[in-house]
Every structure is written in structure tokens, then in C-alpha cells.
């Protein structure tokens, strides 16, 4: 059974969904997209998920490959920051300790966090962090206490 909305509403819906997808691909957050389109963050998320569900598997693989390339490029940039020598500067002057420039750990730590964020996104994209079913066995005994019940009447 087809869509019963007027054709212009159907077209508006398609255009909005396409715009949500386009903006998400640029890296915008759901909240930012919602502000731009005049809808809630939750509505953006629903539109995004519904549109993703309708995408053929081949298109999903293409999208995943695009995202992987983007993550690879970001990782290269983050690694460049990791490899640089960072010195501490205060009030326009290099801070020294025993006559040697003091290392600034801030950019290094920020780059490490960025690398971890990229790797987390990569793991999600590839489904590497899916929950693992676990079975736990114990030797513990559980005792129940019933107040106000005569257990002899239950037999």
C-alpha cells in the first residue's frame, strides 16, 4: 500500500531525509543538524536510522569504506601530532628547566585521546565491540525468608 500523504509532503520528507544523511556524512552532530533543519535531535536520529535501514547492503558497504578512509586520514593527522616535539610556552616565552625547553604534554595527550576516539569509531563501524554472550555459574545458595507465612500450611 502506498504513502497516503500528498505528493509534496512525501517529497519534503525525502528531501529532509536526504539532507540529514548528507549533513551526517560531513560529521555534523544530530543536535547541530536539528538546529539547522528546525527539528529536534531525536527527530534527526529517527530520520537517520530509518533512512539507514532502507539502504541496500552495497550502499552500506560503500559508506563504511568511505568512513574508513576518513578515519584513516584523521589517524594520519593525529599521529603527526604524536610525533612532533611540543615545548611549553607561557606569555610568549619558551619555558625551560635546567636550561632546556620543557616538554608540553598537553598536545601529546590530546593526540592520544584523538587516536583512541578514532579507533573506538573504527571498532563500532566494523562491529568489533559487539557484546559477547557470557554464562556465569556460581556455587552460592540463596535462602528466602517469608514473613507472616506459615510454611507448614503450604504443604
Short mmCIF file of C-alpha atoms in Angstrom, two decimals:
data_model
loop_
_atom_site.label_atom_id
_atom_site.label_comp_id
_atom_site.label_asym_id
_atom_site.label_seq_id
_atom_site.Cartn_x
_atom_site.Cartn_y
_atom_site.Cartn_z
CA UNK A 1 0.00 0.00 0.00
CA UNK A 2 1.49 3.37 -0.98
CA UNK A 3 2.07 6.52 1.01
CA UNK A 4 -1.25 8.36 1.51
CA UNK A 5 0.31 11.77 2.08
CA UNK A 6 0.10 14.42 -0.63
CA UNK A 7 2.98 14.17 -3.11
CA UNK A 8 4.53 17.45 -1.93
CA UNK A 9 4.71 16.16 1.68
CA UNK A 10 6.28 12.90 0.51
CA UNK A 11 8.85 14.88 -1.49
CA UNK A 12 9.56 17.16 1.51
CA UNK A 13 10.11 14.08 3.68
CA UNK A 14 12.52 12.57 1.12
CA UNK A 15 14.40 15.84 0.85
CA UNK A 16 14.67 16.17 4.64
CA UNK A 17 15.94 12.61 4.97
CA UNK A 18 18.48 13.17 2.21
CA UNK A 19 19.64 16.37 3.90
CA UNK A 20 20.00 14.58 7.25
CA UNK A 21 22.14 11.91 5.58
CA UNK A 22 24.25 14.49 3.75
CA UNK A 23 24.89 16.51 6.90
CA UNK A 24 25.72 13.42 8.97
CA UNK A 25 28.28 12.39 6.36
CA UNK A 26 30.02 15.74 6.88
CA UNK A 27 30.38 14.90 10.56
CA UNK A 28 27.67 17.15 11.99
CA UNK A 29 26.05 16.07 15.23
CA UNK A 30 22.36 15.19 15.48
CA UNK A 31 21.83 18.32 17.56
CA UNK A 32 23.51 20.62 15.01
CA UNK A 33 21.52 19.07 12.17
CA UNK A 34 18.32 19.50 14.16
CA UNK A 35 19.06 23.18 14.72
CA UNK A 36 19.78 23.69 11.05
CA UNK A 37 16.61 21.89 9.93
CA UNK A 38 14.39 23.19 12.72
CA UNK A 39 13.65 19.79 14.26
CA UNK A 40 14.67 18.01 17.43
CA UNK A 41 17.84 16.00 17.84
CA UNK A 42 15.63 12.93 18.44
CA UNK A 43 13.74 13.51 15.18
CA UNK A 44 17.06 13.75 13.32
CA UNK A 45 18.20 10.48 14.87
CA UNK A 46 14.93 8.74 13.91
CA UNK A 47 15.18 10.02 10.32
CA UNK A 48 18.81 8.93 10.12
CA UNK A 49 18.17 5.43 11.46
CA UNK A 50 15.08 4.94 9.28
CA UNK A 51 16.99 6.03 6.19
CA UNK A 52 19.93 3.76 7.03
CA UNK A 53 17.55 0.81 7.40
CA UNK A 54 16.34 1.33 3.84
CA UNK A 55 19.80 1.49 2.29
CA UNK A 56 20.82 -1.58 0.26
CA UNK A 57 23.76 -3.60 1.59
CA UNK A 58 26.01 -2.45 -1.26
CA UNK A 59 25.46 1.18 -0.36
CA UNK A 60 26.20 0.43 3.31
CA UNK A 61 29.50 -1.16 2.30
CA UNK A 62 30.34 1.91 0.21
CA UNK A 63 29.51 4.19 3.15
CA UNK A 64 31.58 2.02 5.51
CA UNK A 65 34.53 2.19 3.10
CA UNK A 66 34.19 6.00 2.87
CA UNK A 67 34.12 6.27 6.65
CA UNK A 68 37.17 4.02 6.97
CA UNK A 69 39.09 6.24 4.53
CA UNK A 70 38.06 9.31 6.52
CA UNK A 71 39.17 7.68 9.78
CA UNK A 72 42.47 6.66 8.18
CA UNK A 73 43.13 10.27 7.12
CA UNK A 74 42.28 11.55 10.61
CA UNK A 75 44.53 8.95 12.17
CA UNK A 76 47.45 10.07 10.00
CA UNK A 77 46.95 13.66 11.21
CA UNK A 78 46.72 12.58 14.87
CA UNK A 79 49.89 10.51 14.51
CA UNK A 80 51.69 13.52 13.05
CA UNK A 81 50.88 15.41 16.25
CA UNK A 82 52.12 12.46 18.32
CA UNK A 83 55.46 12.52 16.51
CA UNK A 84 56.08 16.26 16.93
CA UNK A 85 58.21 17.79 19.65
CA UNK A 86 56.00 20.08 21.76
CA UNK A 87 57.51 22.69 24.02
CA UNK A 88 55.78 24.67 26.77
CA UNK A 89 55.24 28.34 26.03
CA UNK A 90 53.99 30.82 28.62
CA UNK A 91 53.38 34.52 27.94
CA UNK A 92 55.10 34.18 24.58
CA UNK A 93 58.27 32.70 26.05
CA UNK A 94 59.62 29.15 25.97
CA UNK A 95 59.58 27.62 29.45
CA UNK A 96 62.89 25.99 30.35
CA UNK A 97 64.03 23.62 33.05
CA UNK A 98 67.76 23.40 33.71
CA UNK A 99 68.35 25.40 30.55
CA UNK A 100 66.38 23.01 28.32
CA UNK A 101 62.91 23.63 26.87
CA UNK A 102 60.20 22.00 28.97
CA UNK A 103 58.14 19.39 27.12
CA UNK A 104 54.42 20.20 26.81
CA UNK A 105 52.45 17.01 27.36
CA UNK A 106 49.07 18.62 26.57
CA UNK A 107 49.18 18.26 22.77
CA UNK A 108 50.55 14.74 23.12
CA UNK A 109 47.77 13.67 25.50
CA UNK A 110 45.15 15.32 23.26
CA UNK A 111 46.53 13.43 20.26
CA UNK A 112 46.46 10.15 22.20
CA UNK A 113 42.81 10.77 23.11
CA UNK A 114 42.05 11.54 19.47
CA UNK A 115 43.71 8.30 18.33
CA UNK A 116 41.65 6.36 20.86
CA UNK A 117 38.45 8.10 19.71
CA UNK A 118 39.26 7.24 16.09
CA UNK A 119 39.94 3.62 16.98
CA UNK A 120 36.71 3.45 19.00
CA UNK A 121 34.77 4.75 16.00
CA UNK A 122 36.53 2.25 13.74
CA UNK A 123 35.63 -0.62 16.09
CA UNK A 124 31.97 0.47 16.10
CA UNK A 125 31.94 0.80 12.32
CA UNK A 126 33.35 -2.70 11.91
CA UNK A 127 31.23 -4.21 14.69
CA UNK A 128 34.28 -5.28 16.68
CA UNK A 129 32.80 -4.35 20.04
CA UNK A 130 29.63 -6.40 19.83
CA UNK A 131 28.61 -7.85 23.18
CA UNK A 132 29.82 -11.35 23.92
CA UNK A 133 27.31 -13.74 25.46
CA UNK A 134 28.61 -14.95 28.78
CA UNK A 135 27.38 -17.64 31.12
CA UNK A 136 28.21 -17.30 34.79
CA UNK A 137 27.99 -20.25 37.18
CA UNK A 138 28.23 -19.98 40.95
CA UNK A 139 28.15 -22.33 43.92
CA UNK A 140 26.15 -19.94 46.06
CA UNK A 141 22.95 -20.86 47.88
CA UNK A 142 20.10 -18.40 48.14
CA UNK A 143 17.83 -18.52 51.17
CA UNK A 144 14.42 -16.85 51.11
CA UNK A 145 12.72 -15.65 54.27
CA UNK A 146 8.94 -15.29 54.20
CA UNK A 147 7.44 -13.13 56.91
CA UNK A 148 3.89 -13.71 58.01
CA UNK A 149 3.57 -17.03 56.15
CA UNK A 150 3.29 -20.38 57.89
CA UNK A 151 5.29 -22.73 55.66
CA UNK A 152 3.52 -25.76 57.16
CA UNK A 153 0.24 -24.54 55.62
CA UNK A 154 1.80 -24.55 52.13
CA UNK A 155 2.45 -28.32 52.10
#
